mmCIF file of N, CA, C and O in Angstrom:
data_model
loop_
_atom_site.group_PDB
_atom_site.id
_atom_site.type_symbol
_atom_site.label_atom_id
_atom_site.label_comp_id
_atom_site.label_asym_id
_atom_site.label_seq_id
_atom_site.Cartn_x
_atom_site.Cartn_y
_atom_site.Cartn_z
ATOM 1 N N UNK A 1 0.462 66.307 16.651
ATOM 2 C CA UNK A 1 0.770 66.534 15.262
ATOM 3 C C UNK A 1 1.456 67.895 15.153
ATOM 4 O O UNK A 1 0.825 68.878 15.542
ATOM 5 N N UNK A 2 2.722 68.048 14.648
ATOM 6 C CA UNK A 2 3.402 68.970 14.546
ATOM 7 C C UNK A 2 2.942 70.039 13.008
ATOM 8 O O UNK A 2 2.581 69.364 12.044
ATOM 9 N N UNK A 3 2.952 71.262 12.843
ATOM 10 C CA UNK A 3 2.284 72.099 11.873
ATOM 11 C C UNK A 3 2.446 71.515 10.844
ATOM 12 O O UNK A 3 1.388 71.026 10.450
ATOM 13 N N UNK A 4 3.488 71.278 10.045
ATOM 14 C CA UNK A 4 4.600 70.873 8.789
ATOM 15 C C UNK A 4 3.372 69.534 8.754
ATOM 16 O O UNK A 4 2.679 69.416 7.743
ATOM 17 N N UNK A 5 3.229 68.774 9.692
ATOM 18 C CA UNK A 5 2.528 67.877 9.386
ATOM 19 C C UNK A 5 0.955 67.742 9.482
ATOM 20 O O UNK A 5 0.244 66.825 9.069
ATOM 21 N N UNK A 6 0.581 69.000 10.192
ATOM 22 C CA UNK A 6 -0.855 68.963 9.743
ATOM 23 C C UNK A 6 -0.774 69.798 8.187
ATOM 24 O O UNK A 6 -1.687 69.502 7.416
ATOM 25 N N UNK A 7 0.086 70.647 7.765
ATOM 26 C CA UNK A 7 0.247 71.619 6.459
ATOM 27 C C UNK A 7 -0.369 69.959 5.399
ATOM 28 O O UNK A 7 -1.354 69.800 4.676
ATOM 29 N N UNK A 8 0.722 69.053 5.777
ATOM 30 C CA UNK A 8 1.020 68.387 4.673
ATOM 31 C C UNK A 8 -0.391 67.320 5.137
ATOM 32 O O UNK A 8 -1.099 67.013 4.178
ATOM 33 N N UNK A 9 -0.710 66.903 6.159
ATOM 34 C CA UNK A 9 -2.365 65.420 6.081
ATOM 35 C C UNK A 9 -3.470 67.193 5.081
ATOM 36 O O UNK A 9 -4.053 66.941 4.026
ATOM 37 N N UNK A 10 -3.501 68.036 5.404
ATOM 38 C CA UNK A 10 -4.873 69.114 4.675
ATOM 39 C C UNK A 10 -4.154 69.311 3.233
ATOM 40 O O UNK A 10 -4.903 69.689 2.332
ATOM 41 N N UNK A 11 -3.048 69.140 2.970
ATOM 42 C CA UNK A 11 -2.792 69.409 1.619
ATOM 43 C C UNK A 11 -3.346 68.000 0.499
ATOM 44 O O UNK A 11 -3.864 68.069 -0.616
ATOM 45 N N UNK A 12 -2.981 66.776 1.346
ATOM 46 C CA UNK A 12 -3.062 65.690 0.625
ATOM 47 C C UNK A 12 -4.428 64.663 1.096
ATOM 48 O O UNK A 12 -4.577 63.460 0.883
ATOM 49 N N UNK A 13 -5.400 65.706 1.862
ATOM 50 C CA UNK A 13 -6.586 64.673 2.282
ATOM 51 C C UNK A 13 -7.494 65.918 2.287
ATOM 52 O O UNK A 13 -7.089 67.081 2.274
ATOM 53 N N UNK A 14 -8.677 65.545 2.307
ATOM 54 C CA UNK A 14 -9.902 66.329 2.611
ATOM 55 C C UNK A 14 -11.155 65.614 3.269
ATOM 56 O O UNK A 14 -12.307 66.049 3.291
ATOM 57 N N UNK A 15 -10.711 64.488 3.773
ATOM 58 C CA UNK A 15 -11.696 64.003 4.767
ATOM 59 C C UNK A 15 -11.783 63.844 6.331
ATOM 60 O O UNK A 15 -12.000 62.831 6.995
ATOM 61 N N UNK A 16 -11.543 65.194 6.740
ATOM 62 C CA UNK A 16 -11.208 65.701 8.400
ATOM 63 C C UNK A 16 -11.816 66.321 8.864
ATOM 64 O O UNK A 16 -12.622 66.948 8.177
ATOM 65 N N UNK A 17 -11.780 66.530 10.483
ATOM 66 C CA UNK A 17 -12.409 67.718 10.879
ATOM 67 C C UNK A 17 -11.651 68.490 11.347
ATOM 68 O O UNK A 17 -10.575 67.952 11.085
ATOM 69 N N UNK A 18 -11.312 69.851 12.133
ATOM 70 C CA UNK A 18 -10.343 70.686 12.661
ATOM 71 C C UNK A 18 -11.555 71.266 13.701
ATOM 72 O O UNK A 18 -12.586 71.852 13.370
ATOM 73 N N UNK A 19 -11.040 70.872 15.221
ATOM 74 C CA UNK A 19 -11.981 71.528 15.767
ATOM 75 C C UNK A 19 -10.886 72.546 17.045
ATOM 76 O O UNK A 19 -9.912 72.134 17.674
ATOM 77 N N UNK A 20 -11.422 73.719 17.064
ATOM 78 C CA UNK A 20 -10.722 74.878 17.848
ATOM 79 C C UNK A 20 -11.472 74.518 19.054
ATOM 80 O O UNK A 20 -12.699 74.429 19.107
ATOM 81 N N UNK A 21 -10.380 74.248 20.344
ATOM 82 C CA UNK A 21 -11.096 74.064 21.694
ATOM 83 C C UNK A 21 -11.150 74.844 22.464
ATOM 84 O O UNK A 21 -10.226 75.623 22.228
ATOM 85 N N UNK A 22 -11.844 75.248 23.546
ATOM 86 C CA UNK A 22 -11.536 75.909 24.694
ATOM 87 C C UNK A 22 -12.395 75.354 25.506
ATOM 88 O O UNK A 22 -13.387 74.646 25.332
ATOM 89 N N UNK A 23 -11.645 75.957 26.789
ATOM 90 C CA UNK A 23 -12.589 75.697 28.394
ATOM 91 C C UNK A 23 -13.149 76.974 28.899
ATOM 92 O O UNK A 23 -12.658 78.096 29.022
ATOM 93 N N UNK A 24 -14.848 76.255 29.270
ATOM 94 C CA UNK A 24 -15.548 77.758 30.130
ATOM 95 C C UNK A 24 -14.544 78.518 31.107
ATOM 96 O O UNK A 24 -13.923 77.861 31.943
ATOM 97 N N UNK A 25 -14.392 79.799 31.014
ATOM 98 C CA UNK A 25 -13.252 80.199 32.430
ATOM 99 C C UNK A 25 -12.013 80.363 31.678
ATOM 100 O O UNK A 25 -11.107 80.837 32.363
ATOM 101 N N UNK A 26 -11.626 80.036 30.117
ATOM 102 C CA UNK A 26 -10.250 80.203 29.619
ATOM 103 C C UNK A 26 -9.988 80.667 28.247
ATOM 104 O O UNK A 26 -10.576 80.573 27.170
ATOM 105 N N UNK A 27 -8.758 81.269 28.720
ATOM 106 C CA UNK A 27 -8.904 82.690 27.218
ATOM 107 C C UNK A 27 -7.884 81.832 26.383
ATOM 108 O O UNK A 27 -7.124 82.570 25.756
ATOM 109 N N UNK A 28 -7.644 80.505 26.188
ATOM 110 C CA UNK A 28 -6.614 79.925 25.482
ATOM 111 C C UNK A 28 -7.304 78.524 24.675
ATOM 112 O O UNK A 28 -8.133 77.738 25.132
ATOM 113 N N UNK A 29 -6.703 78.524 23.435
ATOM 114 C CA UNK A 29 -7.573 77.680 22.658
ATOM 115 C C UNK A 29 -6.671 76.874 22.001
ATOM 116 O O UNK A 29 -5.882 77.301 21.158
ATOM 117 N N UNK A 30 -6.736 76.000 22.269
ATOM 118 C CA UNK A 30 -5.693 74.631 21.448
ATOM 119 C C UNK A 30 -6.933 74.097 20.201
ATOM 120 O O UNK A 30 -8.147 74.274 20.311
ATOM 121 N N UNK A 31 -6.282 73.472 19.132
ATOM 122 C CA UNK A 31 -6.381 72.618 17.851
ATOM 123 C C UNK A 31 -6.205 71.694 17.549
ATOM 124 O O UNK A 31 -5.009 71.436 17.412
ATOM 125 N N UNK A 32 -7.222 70.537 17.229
ATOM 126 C CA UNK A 32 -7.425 69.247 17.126
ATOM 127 C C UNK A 32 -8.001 68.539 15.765
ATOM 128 O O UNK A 32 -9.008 68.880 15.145
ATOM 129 N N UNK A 33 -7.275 67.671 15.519
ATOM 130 C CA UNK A 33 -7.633 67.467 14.125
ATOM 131 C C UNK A 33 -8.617 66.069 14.290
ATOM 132 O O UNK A 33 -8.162 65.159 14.985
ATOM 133 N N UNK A 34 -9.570 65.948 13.839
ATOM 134 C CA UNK A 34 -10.132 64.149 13.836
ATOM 135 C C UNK A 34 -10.089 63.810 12.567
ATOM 136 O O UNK A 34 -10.553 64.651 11.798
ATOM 137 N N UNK A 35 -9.594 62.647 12.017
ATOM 138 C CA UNK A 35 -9.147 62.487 10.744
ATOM 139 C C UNK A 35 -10.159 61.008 10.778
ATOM 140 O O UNK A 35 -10.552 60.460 11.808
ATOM 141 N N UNK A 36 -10.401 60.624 9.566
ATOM 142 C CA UNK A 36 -12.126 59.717 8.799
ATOM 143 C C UNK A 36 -11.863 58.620 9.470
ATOM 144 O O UNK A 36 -12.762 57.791 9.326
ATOM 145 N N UNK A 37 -10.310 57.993 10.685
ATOM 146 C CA UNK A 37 -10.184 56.939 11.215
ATOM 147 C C UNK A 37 -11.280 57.407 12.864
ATOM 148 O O UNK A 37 -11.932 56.552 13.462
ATOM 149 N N UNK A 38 -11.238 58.514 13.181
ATOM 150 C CA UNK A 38 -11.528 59.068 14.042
ATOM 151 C C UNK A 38 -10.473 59.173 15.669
ATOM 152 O O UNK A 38 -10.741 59.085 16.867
ATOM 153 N N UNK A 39 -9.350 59.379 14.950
ATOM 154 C CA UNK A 39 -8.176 59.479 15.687
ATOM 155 C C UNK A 39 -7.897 60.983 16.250
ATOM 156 O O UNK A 39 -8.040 61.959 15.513
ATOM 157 N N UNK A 40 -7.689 61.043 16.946
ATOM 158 C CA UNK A 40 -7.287 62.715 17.236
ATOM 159 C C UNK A 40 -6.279 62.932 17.796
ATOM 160 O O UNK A 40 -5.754 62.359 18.750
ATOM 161 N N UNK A 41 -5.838 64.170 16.939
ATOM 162 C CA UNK A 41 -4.461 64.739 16.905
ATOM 163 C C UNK A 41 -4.438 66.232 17.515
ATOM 164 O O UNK A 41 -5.348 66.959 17.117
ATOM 165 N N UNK A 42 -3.850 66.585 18.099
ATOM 166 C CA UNK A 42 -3.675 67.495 18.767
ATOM 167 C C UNK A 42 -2.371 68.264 18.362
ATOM 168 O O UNK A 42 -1.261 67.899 18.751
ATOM 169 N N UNK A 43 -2.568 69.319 17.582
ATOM 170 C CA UNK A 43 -1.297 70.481 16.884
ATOM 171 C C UNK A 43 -0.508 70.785 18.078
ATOM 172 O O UNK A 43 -0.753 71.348 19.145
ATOM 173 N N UNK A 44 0.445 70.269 17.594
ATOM 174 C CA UNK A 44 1.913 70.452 18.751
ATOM 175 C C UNK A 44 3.522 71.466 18.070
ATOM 176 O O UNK A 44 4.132 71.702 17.027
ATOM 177 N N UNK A 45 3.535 71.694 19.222
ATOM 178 C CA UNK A 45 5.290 72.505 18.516
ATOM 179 C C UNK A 45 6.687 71.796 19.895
ATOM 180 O O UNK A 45 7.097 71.983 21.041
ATOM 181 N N UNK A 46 6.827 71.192 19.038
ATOM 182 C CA UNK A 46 8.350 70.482 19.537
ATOM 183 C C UNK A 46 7.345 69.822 20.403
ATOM 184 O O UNK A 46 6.912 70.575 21.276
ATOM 185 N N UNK A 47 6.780 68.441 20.403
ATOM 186 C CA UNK A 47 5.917 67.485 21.435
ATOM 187 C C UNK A 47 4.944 68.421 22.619
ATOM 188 O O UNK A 47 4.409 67.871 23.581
ATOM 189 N N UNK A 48 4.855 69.664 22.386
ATOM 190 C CA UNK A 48 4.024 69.785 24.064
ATOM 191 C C UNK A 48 2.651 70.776 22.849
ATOM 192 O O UNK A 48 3.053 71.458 21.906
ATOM 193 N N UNK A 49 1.360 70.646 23.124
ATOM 194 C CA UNK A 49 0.445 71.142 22.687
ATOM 195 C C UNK A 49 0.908 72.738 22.548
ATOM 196 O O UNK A 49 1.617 73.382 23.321
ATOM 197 N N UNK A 50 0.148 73.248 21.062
ATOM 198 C CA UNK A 50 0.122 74.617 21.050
ATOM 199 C C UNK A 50 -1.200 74.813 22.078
ATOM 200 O O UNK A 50 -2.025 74.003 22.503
ATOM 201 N N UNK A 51 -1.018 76.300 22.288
ATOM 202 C CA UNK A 51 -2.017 77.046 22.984
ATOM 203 C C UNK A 51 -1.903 78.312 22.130
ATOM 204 O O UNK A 51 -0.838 78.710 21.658
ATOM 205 N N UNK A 52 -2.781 78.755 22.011
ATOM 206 C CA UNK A 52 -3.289 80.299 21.110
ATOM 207 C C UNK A 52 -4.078 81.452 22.072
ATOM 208 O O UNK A 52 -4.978 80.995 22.776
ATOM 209 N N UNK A 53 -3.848 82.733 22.150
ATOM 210 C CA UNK A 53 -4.221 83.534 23.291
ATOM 211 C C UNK A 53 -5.525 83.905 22.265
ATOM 212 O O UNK A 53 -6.023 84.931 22.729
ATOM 213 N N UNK A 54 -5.927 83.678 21.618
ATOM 214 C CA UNK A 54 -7.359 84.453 20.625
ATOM 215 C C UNK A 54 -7.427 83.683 19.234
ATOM 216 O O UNK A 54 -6.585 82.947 18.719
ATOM 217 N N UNK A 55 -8.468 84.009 18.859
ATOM 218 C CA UNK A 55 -9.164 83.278 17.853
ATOM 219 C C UNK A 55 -8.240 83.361 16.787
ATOM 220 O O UNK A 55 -7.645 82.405 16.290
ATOM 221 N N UNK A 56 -8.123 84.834 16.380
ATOM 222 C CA UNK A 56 -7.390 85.496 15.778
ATOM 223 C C UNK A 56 -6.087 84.721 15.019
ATOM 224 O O UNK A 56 -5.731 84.674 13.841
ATOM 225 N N UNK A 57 -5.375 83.945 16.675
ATOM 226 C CA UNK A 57 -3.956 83.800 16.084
ATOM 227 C C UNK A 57 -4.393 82.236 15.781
ATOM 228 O O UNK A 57 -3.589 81.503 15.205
ATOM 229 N N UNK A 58 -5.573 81.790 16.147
ATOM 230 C CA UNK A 58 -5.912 80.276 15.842
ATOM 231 C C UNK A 58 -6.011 80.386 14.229
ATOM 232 O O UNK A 58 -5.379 79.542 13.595
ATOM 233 N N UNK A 59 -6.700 81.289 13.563
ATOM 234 C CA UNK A 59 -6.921 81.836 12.012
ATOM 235 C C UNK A 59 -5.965 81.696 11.490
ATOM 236 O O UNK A 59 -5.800 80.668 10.834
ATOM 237 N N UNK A 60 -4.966 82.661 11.571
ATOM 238 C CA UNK A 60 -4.053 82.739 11.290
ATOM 239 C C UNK A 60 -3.059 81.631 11.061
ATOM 240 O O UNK A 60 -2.684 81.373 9.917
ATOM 241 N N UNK A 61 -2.657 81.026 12.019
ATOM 242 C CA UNK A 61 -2.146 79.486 11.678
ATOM 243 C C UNK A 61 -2.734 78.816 10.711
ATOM 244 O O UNK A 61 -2.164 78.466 9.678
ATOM 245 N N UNK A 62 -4.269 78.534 11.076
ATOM 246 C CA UNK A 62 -4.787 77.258 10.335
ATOM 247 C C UNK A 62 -4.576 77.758 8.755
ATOM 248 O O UNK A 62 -4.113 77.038 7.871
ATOM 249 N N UNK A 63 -4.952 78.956 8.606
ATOM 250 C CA UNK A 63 -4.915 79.983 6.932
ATOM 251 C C UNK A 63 -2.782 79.199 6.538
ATOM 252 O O UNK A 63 -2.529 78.967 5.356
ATOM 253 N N UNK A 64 -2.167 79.057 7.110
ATOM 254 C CA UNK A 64 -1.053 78.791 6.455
ATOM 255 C C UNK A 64 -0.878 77.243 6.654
ATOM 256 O O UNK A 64 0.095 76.547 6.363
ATOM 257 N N UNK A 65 -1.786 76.973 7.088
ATOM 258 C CA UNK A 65 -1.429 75.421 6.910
ATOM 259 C C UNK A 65 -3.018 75.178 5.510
ATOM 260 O O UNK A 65 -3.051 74.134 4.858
ATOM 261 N N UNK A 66 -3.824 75.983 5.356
ATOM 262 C CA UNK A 66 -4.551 75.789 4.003
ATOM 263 C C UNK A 66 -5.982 75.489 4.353
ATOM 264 O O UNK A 66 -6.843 75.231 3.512
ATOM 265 N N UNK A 67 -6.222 75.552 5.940
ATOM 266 C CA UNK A 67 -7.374 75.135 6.092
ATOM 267 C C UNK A 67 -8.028 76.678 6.524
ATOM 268 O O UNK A 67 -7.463 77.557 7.174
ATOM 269 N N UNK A 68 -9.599 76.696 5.853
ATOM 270 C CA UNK A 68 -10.683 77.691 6.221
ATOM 271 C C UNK A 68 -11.699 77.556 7.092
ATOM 272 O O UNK A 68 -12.467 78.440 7.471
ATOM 273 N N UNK A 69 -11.673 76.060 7.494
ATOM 274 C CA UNK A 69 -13.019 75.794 8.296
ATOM 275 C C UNK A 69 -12.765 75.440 9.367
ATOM 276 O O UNK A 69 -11.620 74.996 9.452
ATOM 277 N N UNK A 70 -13.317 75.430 10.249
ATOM 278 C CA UNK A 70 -13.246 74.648 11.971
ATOM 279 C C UNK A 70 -14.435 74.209 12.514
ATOM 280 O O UNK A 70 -15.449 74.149 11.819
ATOM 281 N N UNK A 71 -14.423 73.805 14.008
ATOM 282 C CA UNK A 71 -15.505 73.858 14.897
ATOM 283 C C UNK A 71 -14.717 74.717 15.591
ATOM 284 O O UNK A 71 -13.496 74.781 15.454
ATOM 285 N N UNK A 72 -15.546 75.565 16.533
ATOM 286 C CA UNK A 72 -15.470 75.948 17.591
ATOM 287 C C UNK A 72 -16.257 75.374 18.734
ATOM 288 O O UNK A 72 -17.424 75.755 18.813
ATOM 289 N N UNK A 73 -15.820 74.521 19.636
ATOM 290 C CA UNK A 73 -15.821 73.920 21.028
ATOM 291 C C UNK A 73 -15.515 74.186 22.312
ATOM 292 O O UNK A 73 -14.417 74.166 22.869
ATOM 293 N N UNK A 74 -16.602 74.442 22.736
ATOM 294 C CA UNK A 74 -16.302 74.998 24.205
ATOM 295 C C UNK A 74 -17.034 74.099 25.699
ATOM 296 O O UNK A 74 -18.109 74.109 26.300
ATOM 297 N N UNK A 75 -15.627 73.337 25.807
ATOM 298 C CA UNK A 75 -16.324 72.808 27.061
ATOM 299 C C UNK A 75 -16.903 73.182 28.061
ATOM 300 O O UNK A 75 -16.055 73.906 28.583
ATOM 301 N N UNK A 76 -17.671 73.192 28.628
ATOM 302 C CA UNK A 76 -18.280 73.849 30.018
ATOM 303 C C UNK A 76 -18.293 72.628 31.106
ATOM 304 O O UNK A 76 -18.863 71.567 30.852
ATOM 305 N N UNK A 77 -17.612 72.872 32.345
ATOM 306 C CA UNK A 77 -17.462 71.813 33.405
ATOM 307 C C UNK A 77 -18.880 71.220 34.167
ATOM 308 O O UNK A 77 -19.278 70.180 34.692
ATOM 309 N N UNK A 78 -19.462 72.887 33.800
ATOM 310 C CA UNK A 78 -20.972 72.423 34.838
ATOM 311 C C UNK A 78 -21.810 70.834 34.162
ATOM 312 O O UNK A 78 -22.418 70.134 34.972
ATOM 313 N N UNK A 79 -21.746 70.383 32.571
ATOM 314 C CA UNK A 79 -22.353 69.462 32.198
ATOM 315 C C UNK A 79 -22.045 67.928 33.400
ATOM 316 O O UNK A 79 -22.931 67.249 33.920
ATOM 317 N N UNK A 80 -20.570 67.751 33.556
ATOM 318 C CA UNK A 80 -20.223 66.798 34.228
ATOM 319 C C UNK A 80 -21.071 67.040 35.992
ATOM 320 O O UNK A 80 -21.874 66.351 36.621
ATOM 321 N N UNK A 81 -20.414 68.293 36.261
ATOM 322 C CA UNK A 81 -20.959 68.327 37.286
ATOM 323 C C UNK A 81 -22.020 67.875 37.858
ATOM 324 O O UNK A 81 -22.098 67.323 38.956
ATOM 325 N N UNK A 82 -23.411 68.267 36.600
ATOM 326 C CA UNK A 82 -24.571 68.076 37.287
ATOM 327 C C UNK A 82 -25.064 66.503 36.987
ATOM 328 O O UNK A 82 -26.105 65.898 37.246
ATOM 329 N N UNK A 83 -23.892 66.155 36.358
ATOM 330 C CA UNK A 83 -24.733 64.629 35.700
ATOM 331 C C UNK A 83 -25.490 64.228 34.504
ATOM 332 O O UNK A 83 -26.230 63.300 34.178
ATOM 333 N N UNK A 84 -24.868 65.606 33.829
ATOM 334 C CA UNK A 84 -25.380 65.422 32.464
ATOM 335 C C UNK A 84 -24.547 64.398 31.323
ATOM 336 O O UNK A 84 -23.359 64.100 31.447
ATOM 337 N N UNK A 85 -25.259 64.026 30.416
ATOM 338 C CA UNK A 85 -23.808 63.406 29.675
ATOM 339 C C UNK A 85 -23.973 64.769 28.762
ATOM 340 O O UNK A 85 -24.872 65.552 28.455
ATOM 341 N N UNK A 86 -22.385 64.561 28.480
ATOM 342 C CA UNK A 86 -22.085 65.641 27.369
ATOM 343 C C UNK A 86 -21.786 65.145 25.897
ATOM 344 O O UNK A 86 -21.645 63.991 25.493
ATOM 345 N N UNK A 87 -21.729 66.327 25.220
ATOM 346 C CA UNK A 87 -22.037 66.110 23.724
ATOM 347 C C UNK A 87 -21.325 66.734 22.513
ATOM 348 O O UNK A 87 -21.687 66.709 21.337
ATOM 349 N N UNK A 88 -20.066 67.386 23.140
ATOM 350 C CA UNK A 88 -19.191 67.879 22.395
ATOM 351 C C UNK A 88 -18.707 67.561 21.027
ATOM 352 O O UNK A 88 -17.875 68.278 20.470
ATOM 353 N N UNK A 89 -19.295 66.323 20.384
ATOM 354 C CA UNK A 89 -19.060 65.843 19.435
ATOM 355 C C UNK A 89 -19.634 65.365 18.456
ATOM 356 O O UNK A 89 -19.387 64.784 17.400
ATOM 357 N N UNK A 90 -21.027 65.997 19.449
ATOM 358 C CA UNK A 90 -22.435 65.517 18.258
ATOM 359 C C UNK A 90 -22.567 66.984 17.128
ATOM 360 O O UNK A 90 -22.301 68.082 17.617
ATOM 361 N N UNK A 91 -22.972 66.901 15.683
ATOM 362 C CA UNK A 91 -23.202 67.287 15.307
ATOM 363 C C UNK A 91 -23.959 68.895 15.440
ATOM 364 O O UNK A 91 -25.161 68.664 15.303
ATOM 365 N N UNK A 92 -23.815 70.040 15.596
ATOM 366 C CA UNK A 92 -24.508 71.056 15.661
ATOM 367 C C UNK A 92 -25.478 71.329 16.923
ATOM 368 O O UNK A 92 -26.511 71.996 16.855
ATOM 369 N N UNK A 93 -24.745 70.418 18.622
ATOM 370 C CA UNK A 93 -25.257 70.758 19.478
ATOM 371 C C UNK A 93 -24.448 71.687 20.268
ATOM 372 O O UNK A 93 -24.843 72.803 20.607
ATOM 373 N N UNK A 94 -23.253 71.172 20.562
ATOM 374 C CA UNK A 94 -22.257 72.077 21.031
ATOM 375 C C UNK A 94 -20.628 72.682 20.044
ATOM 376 O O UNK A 94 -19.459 73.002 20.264
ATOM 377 N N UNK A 95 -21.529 72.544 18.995
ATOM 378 C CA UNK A 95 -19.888 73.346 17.909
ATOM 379 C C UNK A 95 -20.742 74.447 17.560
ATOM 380 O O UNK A 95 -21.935 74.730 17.671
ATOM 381 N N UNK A 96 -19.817 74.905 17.152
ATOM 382 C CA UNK A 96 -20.215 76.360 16.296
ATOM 383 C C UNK A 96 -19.271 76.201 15.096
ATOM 384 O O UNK A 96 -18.092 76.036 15.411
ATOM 385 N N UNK A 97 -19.560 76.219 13.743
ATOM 386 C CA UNK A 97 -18.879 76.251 12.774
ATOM 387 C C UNK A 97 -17.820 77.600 12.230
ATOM 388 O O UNK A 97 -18.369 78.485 11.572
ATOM 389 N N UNK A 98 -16.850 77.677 12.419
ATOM 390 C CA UNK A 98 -16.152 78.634 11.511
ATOM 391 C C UNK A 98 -15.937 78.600 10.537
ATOM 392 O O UNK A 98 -15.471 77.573 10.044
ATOM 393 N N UNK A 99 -16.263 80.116 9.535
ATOM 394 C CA UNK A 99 -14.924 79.873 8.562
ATOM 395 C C UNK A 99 -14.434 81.174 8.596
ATOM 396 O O UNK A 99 -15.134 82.163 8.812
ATOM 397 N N UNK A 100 -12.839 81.185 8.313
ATOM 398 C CA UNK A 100 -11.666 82.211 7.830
ATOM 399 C C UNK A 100 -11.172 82.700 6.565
ATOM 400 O O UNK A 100 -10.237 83.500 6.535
#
């Protein structure tokens, strides 16, 4: 999903989530939208995923496209590793809520 077009699904919907990702081990955080079909979109510039060096400039974007809230998601590899199932998507086990 290109900005212009996430600006315009948060201007004309309010039933989404916006979750800020990262990986254990990485200082770069891409943006994902799950929208009430439970489809996910991934904020792109010209087809290849954004990447953001800090939270900061993740804010910053989402604030001009109109959105204040997020998850913050942080995968950690060791879950797979050891044979855990993971849970990145359950409710208030592995997000952390933002707001800007």
């Amino acid at each position: 999903m290109e900005f212009h077009e996430l600006k315009a699904f948060a201007t004309h919907r309010d039933n989404f989530e916006i979750r800020v990702i990262t990986h254990a081990g990485s200082h770069c955080y891409q943006v994902e939208l799950e929208d009430m079909e439970g489809a996910r979109h991934t904020l792109e510039r010209r087809g290849k995923p954004m990447l953001f060096r800090s939270l900061e400039d993740v804010y910053l974007e989402l604030k001009r496209a109109g959105i204040h809230r997020a998850y913050l998601v942080q995968y950690v590899p060791q879950d797979e590793v050891i044979g855990r199932e993971t849970h990145y998507h359950d409710p208030l086990t592995s997000r952390m809520p933002l707001v800007f």
